[in-house]
Coordinates of N, CA and C in Angstrom, one line a residue:
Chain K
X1 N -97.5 38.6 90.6 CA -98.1 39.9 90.4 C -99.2 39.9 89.3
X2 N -99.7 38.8 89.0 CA -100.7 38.6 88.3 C -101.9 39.6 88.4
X3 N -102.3 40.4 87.3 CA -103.3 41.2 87.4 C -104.7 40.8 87.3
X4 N -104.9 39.8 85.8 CA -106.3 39.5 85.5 C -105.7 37.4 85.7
X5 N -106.7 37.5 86.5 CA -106.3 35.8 86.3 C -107.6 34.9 85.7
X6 N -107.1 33.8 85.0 CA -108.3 33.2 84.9 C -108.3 31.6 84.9
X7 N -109.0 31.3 85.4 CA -109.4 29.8 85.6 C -110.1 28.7 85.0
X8 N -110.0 27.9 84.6 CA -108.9 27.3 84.1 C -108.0 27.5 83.0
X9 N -107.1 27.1 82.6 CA -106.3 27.6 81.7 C -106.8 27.3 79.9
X10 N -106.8 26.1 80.1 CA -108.1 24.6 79.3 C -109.2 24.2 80.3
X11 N -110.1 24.5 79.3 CA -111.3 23.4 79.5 C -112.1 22.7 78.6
X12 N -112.1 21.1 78.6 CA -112.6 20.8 78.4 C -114.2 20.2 78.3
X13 N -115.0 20.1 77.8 CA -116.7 19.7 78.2 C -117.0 18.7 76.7
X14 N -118.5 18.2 77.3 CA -119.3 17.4 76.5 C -120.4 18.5 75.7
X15 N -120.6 18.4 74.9 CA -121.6 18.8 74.3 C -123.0 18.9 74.8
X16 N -123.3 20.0 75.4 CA -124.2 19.9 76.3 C -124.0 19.9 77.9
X17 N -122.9 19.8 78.0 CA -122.8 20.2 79.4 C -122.7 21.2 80.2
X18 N -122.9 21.7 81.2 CA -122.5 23.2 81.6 C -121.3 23.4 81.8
X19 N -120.9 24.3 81.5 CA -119.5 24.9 81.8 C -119.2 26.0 82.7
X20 N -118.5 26.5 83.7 CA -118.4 27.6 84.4 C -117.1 28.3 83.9
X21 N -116.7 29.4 83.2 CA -115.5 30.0 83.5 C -115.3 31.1 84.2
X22 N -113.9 31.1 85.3 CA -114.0 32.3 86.0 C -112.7 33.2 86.0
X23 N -113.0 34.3 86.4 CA -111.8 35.0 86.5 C -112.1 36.1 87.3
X24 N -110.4 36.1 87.8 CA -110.7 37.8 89.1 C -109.9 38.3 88.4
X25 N -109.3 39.5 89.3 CA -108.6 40.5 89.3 C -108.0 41.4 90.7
X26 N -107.3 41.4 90.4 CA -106.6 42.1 91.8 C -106.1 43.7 91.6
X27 N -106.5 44.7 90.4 CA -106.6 45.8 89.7 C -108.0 46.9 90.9
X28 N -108.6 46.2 91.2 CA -110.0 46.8 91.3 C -110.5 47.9 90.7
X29 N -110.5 46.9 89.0 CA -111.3 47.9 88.2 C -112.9 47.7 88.6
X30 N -113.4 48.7 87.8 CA -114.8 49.0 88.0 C -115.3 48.1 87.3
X31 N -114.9 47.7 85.8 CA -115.7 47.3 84.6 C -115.4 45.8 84.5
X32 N -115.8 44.7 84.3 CA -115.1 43.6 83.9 C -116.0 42.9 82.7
X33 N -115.0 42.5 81.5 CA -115.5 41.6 80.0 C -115.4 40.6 79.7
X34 N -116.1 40.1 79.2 CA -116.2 38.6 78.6 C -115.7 39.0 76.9
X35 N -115.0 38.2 76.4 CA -114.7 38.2 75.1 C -114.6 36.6 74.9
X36 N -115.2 36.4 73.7 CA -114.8 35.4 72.9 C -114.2 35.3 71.9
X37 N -113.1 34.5 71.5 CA -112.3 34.6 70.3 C -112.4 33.3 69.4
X38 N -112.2 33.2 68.3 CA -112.5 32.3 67.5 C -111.0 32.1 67.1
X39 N -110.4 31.5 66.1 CA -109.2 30.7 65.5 C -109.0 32.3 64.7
X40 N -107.8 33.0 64.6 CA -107.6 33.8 63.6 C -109.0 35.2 63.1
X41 N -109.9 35.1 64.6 CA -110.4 36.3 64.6 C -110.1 37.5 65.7
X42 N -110.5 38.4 65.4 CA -110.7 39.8 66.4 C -111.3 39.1 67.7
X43 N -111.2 39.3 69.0 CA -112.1 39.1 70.3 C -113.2 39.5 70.1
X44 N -114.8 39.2 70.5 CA -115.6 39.9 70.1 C -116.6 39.3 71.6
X45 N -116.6 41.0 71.8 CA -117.8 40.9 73.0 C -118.7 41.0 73.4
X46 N -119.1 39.9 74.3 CA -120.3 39.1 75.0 C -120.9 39.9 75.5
X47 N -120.2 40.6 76.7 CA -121.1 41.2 77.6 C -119.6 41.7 79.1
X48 N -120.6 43.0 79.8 CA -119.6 43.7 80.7 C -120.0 44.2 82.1
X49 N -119.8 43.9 82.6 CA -120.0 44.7 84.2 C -119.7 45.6 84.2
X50 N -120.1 46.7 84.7 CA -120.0 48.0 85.4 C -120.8 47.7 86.7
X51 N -119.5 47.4 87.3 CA -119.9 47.7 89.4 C -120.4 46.5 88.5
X52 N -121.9 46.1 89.5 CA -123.2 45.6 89.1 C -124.1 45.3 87.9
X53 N -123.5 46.3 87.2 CA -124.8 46.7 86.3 C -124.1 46.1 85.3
X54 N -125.2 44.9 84.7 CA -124.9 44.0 83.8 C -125.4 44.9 82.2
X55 N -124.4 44.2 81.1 CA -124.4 45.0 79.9 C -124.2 44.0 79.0
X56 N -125.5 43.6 78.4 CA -125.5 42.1 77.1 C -125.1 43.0 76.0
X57 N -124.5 41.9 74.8 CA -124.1 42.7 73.7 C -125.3 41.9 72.8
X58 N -125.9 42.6 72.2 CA -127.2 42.1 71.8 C -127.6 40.8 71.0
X59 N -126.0 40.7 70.4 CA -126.3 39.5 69.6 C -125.5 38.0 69.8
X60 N -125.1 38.6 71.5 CA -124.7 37.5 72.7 C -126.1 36.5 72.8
X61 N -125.4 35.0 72.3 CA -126.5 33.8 72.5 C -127.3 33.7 74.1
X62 N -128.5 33.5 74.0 CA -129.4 33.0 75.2 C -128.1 31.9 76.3
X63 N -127.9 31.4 75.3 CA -126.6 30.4 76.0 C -125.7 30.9 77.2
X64 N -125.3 32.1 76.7 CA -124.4 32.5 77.5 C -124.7 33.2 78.7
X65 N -124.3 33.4 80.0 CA -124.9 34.2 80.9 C -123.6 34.4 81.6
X66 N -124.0 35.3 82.2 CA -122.7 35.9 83.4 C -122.9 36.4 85.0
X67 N -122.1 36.2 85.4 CA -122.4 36.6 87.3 C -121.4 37.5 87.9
X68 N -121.4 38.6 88.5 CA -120.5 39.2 89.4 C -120.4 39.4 90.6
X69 N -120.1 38.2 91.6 CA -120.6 38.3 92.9 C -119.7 39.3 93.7
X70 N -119.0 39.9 93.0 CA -118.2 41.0 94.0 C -117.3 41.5 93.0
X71 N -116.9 42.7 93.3 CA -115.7 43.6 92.6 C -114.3 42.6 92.0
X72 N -114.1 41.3 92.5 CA -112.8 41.1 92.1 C -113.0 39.7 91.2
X73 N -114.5 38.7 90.7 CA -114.8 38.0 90.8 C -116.2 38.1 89.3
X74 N -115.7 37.1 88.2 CA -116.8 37.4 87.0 C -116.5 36.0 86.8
X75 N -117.9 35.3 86.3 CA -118.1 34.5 85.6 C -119.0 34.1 84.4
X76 N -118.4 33.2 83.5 CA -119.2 33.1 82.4 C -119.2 31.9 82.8
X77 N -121.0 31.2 82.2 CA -121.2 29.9 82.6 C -122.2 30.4 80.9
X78 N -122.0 28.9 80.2 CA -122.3 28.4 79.0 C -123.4 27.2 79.6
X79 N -124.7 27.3 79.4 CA -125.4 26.2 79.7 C -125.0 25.3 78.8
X80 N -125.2 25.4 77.5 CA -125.5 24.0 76.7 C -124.6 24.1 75.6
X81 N -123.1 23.8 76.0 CA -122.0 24.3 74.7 C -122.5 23.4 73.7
X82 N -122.3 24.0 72.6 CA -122.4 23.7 71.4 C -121.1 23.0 71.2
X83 N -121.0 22.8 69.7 CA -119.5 22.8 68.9 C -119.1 23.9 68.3
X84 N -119.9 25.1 68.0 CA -119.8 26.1 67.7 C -119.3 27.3 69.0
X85 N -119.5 26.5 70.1 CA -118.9 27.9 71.1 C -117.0 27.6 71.4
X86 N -116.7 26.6 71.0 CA -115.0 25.7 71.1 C -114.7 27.7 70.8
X87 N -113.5 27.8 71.4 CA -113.2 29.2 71.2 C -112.5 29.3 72.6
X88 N -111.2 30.8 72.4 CA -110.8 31.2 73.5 C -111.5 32.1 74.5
X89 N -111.5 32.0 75.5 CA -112.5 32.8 76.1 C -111.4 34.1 76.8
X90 N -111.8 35.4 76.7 CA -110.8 36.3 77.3 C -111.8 37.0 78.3
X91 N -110.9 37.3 79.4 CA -111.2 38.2 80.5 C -110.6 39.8 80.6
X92 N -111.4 40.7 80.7 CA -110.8 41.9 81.0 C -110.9 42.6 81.9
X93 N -110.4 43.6 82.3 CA -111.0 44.8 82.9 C -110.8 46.1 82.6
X94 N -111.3 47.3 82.8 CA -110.9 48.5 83.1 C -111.2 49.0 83.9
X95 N -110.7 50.6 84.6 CA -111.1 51.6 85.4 C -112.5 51.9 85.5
X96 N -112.7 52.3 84.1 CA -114.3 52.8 84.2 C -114.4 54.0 83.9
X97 N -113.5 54.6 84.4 CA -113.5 56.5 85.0 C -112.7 56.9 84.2
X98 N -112.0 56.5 83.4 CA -111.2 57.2 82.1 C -111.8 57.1 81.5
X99 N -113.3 57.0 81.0 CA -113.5 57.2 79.7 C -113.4 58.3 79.0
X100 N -113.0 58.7 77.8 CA -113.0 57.5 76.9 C -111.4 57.4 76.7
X101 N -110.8 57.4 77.3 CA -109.2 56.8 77.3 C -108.7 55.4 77.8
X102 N -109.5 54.8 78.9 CA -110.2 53.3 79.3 C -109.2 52.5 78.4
X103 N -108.1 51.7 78.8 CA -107.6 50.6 78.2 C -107.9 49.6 78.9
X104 N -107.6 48.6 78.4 CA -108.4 47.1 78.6 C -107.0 45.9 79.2
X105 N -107.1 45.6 80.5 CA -106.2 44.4 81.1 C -106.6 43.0 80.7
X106 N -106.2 42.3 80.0 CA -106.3 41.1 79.7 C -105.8 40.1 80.2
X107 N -107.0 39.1 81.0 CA -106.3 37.8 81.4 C -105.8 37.4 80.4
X108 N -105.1 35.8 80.5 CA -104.3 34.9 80.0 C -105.2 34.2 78.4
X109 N -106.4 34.2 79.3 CA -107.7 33.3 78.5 C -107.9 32.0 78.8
X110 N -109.1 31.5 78.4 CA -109.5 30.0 78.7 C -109.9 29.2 77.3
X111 N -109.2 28.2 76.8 CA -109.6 27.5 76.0 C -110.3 27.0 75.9
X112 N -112.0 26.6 75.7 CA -112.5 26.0 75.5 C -112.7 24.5 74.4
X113 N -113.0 23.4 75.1 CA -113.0 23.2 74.0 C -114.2 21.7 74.1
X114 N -114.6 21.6 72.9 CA -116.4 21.2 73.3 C -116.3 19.5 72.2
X115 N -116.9 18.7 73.2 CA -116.4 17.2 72.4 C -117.8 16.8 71.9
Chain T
X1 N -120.6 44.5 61.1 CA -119.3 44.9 60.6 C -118.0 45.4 61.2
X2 N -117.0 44.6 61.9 CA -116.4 45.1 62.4 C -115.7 46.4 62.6
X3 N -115.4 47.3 63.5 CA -115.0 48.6 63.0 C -114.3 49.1 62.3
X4 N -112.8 48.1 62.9 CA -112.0 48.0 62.5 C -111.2 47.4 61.6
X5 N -110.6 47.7 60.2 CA -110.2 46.5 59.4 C -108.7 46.5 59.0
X6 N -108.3 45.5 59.4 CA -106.4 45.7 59.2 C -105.3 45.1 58.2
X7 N -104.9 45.6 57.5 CA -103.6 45.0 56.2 C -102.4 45.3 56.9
X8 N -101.6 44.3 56.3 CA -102.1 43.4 55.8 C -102.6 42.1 56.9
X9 N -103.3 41.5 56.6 CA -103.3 39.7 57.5 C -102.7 39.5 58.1
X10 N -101.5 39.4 57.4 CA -100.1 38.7 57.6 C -99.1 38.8 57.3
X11 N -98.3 39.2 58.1 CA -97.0 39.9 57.5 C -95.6 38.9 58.4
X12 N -94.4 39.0 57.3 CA -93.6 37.9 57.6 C -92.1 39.2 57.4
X13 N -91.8 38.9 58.2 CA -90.3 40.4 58.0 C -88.7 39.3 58.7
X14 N -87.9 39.9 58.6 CA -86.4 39.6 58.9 C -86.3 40.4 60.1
X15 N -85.5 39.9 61.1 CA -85.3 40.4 62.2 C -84.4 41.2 61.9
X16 N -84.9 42.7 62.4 CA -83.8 43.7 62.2 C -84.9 44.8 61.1
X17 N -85.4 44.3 60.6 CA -86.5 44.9 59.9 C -87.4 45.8 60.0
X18 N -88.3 47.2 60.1 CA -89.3 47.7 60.1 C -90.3 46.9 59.7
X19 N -91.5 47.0 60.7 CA -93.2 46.4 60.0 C -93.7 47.1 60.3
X20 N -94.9 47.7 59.6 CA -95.7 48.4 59.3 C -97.4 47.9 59.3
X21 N -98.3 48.3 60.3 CA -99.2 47.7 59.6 C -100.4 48.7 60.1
X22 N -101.4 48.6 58.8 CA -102.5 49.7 59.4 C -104.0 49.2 59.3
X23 N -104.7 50.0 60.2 CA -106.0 49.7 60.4 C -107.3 51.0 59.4
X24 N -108.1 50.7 59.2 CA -109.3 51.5 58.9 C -110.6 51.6 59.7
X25 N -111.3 52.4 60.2 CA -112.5 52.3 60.7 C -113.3 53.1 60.4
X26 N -114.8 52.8 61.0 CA -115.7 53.6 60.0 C -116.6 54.6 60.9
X27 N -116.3 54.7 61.8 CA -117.1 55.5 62.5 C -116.2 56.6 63.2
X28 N -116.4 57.8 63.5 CA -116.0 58.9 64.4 C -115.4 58.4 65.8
X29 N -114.5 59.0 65.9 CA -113.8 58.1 67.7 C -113.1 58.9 68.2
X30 N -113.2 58.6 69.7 CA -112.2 59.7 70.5 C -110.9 59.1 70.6
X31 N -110.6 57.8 70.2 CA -109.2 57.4 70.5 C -108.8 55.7 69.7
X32 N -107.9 55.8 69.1 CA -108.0 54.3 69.0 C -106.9 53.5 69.6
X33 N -106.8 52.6 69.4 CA -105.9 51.8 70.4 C -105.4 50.2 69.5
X34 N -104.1 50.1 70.3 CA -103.5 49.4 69.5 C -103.1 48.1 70.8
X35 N -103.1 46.8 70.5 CA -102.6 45.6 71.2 C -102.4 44.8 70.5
X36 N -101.5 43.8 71.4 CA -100.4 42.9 70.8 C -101.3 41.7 71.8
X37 N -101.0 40.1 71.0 CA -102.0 39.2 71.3 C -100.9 38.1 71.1
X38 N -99.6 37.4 72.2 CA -98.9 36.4 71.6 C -100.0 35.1 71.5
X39 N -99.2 34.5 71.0 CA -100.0 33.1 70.5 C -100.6 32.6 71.8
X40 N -102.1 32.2 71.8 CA -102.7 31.4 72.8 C -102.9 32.1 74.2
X41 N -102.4 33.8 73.9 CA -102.7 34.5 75.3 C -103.2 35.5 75.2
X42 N -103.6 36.4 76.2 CA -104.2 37.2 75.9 C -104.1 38.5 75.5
X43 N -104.4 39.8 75.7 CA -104.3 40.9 74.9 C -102.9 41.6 75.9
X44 N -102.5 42.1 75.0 CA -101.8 43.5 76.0 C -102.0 44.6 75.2
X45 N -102.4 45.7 76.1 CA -102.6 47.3 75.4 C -101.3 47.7 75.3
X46 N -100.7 48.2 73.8 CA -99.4 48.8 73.8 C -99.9 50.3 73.8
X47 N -100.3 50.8 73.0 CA -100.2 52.6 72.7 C -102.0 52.9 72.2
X48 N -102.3 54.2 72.7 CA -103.2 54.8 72.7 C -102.7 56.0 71.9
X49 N -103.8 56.6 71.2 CA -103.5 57.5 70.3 C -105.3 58.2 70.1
X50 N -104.9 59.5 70.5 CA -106.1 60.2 70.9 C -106.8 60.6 69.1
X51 N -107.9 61.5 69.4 CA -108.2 62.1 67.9 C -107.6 63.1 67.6
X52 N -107.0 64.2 68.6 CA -106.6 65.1 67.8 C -105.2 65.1 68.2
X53 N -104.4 64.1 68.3 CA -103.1 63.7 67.9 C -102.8 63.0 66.2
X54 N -101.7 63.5 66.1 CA -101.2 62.9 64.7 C -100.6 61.9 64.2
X55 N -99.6 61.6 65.5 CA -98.2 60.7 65.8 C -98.1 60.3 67.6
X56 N -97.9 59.3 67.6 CA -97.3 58.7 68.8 C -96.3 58.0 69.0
X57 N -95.0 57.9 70.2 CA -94.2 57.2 69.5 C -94.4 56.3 71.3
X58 N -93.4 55.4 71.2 CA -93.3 54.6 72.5 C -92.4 53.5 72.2
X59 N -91.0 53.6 72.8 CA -89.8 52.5 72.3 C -89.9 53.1 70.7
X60 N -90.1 51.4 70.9 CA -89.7 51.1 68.9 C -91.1 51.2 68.5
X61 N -91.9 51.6 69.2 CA -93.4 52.1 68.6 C -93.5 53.0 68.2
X62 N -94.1 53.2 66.7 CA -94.8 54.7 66.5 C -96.2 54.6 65.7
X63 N -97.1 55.2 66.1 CA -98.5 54.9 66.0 C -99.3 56.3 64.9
X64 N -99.4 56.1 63.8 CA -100.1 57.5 63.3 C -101.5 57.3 63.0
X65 N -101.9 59.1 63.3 CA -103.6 58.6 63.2 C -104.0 59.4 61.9
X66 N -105.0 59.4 61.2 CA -105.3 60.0 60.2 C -106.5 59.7 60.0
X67 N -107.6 61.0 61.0 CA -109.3 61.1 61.1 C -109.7 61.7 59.7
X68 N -108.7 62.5 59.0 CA -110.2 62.5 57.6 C -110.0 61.5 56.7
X69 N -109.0 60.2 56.8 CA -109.0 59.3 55.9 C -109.1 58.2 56.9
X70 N -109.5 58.3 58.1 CA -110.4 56.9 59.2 C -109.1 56.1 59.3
X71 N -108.1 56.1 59.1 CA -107.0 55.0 59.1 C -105.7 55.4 60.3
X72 N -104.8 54.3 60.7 CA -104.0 54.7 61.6 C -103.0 53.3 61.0
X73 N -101.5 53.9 61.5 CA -100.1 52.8 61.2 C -100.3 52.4 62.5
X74 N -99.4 51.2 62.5 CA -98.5 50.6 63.7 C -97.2 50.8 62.9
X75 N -96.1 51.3 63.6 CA -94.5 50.9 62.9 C -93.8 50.0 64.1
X76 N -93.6 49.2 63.9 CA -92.6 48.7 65.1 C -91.0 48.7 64.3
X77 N -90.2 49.6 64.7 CA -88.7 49.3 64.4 C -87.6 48.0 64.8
X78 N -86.7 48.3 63.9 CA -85.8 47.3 64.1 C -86.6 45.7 64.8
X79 N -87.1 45.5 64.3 CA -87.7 44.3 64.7 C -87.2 43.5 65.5
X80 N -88.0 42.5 66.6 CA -87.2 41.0 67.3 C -88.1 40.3 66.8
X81 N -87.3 39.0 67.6 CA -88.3 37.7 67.3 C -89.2 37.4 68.1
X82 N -88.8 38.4 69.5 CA -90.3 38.4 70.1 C -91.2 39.4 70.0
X83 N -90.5 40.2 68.8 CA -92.2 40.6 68.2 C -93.5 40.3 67.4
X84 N -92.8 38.6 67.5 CA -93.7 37.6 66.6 C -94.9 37.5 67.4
X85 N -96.2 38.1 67.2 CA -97.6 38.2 67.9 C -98.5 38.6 66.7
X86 N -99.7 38.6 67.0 CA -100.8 39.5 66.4 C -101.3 40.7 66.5
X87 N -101.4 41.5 66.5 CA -101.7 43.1 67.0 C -102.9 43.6 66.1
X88 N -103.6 44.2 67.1 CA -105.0 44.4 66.8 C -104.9 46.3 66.9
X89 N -105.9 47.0 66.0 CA -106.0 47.9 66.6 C -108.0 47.8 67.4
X90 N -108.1 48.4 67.6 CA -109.5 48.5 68.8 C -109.9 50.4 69.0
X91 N -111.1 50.5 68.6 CA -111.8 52.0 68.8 C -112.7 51.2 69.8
X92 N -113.9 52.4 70.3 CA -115.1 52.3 71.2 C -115.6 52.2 70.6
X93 N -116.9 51.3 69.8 CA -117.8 51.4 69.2 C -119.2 52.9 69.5
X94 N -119.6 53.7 68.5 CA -120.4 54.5 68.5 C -121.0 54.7 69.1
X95 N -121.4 55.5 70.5 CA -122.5 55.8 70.9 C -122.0 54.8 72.2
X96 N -121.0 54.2 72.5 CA -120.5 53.5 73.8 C -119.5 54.0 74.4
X97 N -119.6 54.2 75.6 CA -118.1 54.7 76.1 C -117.3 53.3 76.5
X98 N -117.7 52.2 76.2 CA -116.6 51.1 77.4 C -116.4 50.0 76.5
X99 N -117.3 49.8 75.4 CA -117.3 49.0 74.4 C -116.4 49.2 73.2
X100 N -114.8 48.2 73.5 CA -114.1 48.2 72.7 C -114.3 47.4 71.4
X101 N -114.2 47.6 69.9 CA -114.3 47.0 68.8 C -113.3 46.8 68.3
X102 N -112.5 45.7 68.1 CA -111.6 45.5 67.6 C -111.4 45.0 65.9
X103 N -110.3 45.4 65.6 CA -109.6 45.2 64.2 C -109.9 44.0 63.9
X104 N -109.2 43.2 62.9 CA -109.0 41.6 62.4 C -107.7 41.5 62.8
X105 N -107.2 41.9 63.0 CA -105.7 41.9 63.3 C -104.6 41.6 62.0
X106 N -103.4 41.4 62.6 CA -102.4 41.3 61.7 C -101.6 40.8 62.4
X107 N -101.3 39.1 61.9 CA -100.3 38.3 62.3 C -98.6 38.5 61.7
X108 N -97.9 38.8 62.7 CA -96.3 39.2 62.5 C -95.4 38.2 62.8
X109 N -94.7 38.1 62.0 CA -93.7 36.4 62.2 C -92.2 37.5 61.9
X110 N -91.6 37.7 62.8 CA -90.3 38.1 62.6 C -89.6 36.8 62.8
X111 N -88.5 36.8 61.7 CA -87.8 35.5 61.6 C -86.5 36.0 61.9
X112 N -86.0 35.1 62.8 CA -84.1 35.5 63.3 C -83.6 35.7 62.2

C-alpha cells in the first residue's frame, strides 16, 4: 500500500555523470516535490509541479531539472553531479486543493551518492 | 534564512519520559506543521495546528501555537524508543500557498 514510491533506494554515480531519479505515487495528488536533504539539515526545496505547471525555487542549480510525464510520475535528473549534490533526495506530494492546510506525503528517499 | 528555527538540536530523554521541543518562525502563517523523519527515511506529517488555534492534542501529541511570540511546542508523552527520529516543524513560506519551509529540526534519542 505504498503511497509515494521512489526509485532507487541508493544511487550511486561518477562525478559528472547524469543521474535520473524517479518517483510515483498512487495518491493522485495534484502537486508533486523535489527536496533535497543534506547530513543533519531541514529538506530544502528544489522545485514542484502543479498538474503541469512547473515551479523552480530560485536558487535551485541550472544542474538540476525535472519532468512530469503524467499525474502519477516526477523525475529529477542531475546533469553533471558534483560532490556537493551527495545528499538525500525526497519525494512528495499533496492535494493541491487544501490550501493552505495541504500536508505533504513523503516517499522513502533516494541516497545519492557522487564518487 | 530558514523560517523555521528549532531547540533544542538534540535532545536525549529516558523512555517513559516527556520531550518537549519548540520551533520559532518569522513570518505570518496560516498553519504550521509538525513531522517526524526516522533515520534515512522520509518525512511523515504528524499534526497540523492552524493560526487561530492555541493547543492541539493527537495520542501522546500535543502541539501549542503562540502567533504573538512566532513560536510553537511539540510535547510527545510518556515517551518510546520508537520515538527516536527527528521532527521538523514546517510553515508555507510568505506569499506561497504550497511551498513548505521547514525547521532545522530536532534529533530525539529515547533510550530504553
Amino acid at each position: 500500500d505504498a503511497m509515494v514510491i521512489q526509485n532507487p533506494r541508493y544511487q550511486v554515480t561518477q562525478f559528472g555523470k547524469p543521474v535520473t531519479l524517479s518517483c510515483s505515487q498512487t495518491l493522485n495528488h495534484n502537486v508533486m516535490y523535489w527536496y533535497q536533504q543534506k547530513s543533519s539539515q531541514a529538506p530544502k526545496l528544489l522545485f514542484h509541479y502543479y498538474d503541469k505547471d512547473f515551479n523552480n525555487e530560485a536558487d535551485t542549480p541550472d544542474n538540476f531539472q525535472s519532468r512530469r510525464p503524467n499525474t502519477s510520475f516526477c523525475f529529477l535528473d542531475i546533469r553533471s553531479p558534483g560532490l556537493g549534490d551527495a545528499a538525500m533526495y525526497l519525494c512528495a506530494t499533496s492535494r493541491g486543493d487544501m490550501v493552505p492546510t495541504d500536508t505533504q506525503y513523503f516517499g522513502p528517499g533516494t541516497r545519492l551518492t557522487v564518487l | 534564512s530558514q523560517q523555521g528555527e528549532e531547540d533544542p538540536q538534540a535532545l536525549s530523554i529516558q523512555e517513559g519520559e516527556n520531550a518537549t521541543m519548540n520551533c520559532s518562525y518569522k513570518t505570518s502563517i496560516n498553519n504550521l506543521q509538525w513531522y517526524r523523519q526516522n533515520s534515512g527515511r522520509g518525512l511523515v506529517h504528524l499534526i497540523l495546528i492552524r493560526s487561530n488555534e492555541r493547543e492541539k492534542h493527537s495520542g501522546r501529541l500535543r502541539v501549542t501555537l503562540d502567533t504573538s511570540k512566532k513560536s510553537s511546542s511539540l510535547l510527545i508523552t510518556a515517551s518510546r524508543a520508537a520515538d527516536t527520529a527527528s521532527y521538523f516543524c514546517a510553515t508555507f513560506s510568505s506569499g506561497s500557498a504550497r511551498q513548505l519551509t521547514f525547521g532545522s529540526g530536532t534529533q530525539l534519542t529515547v533510550l530504553p
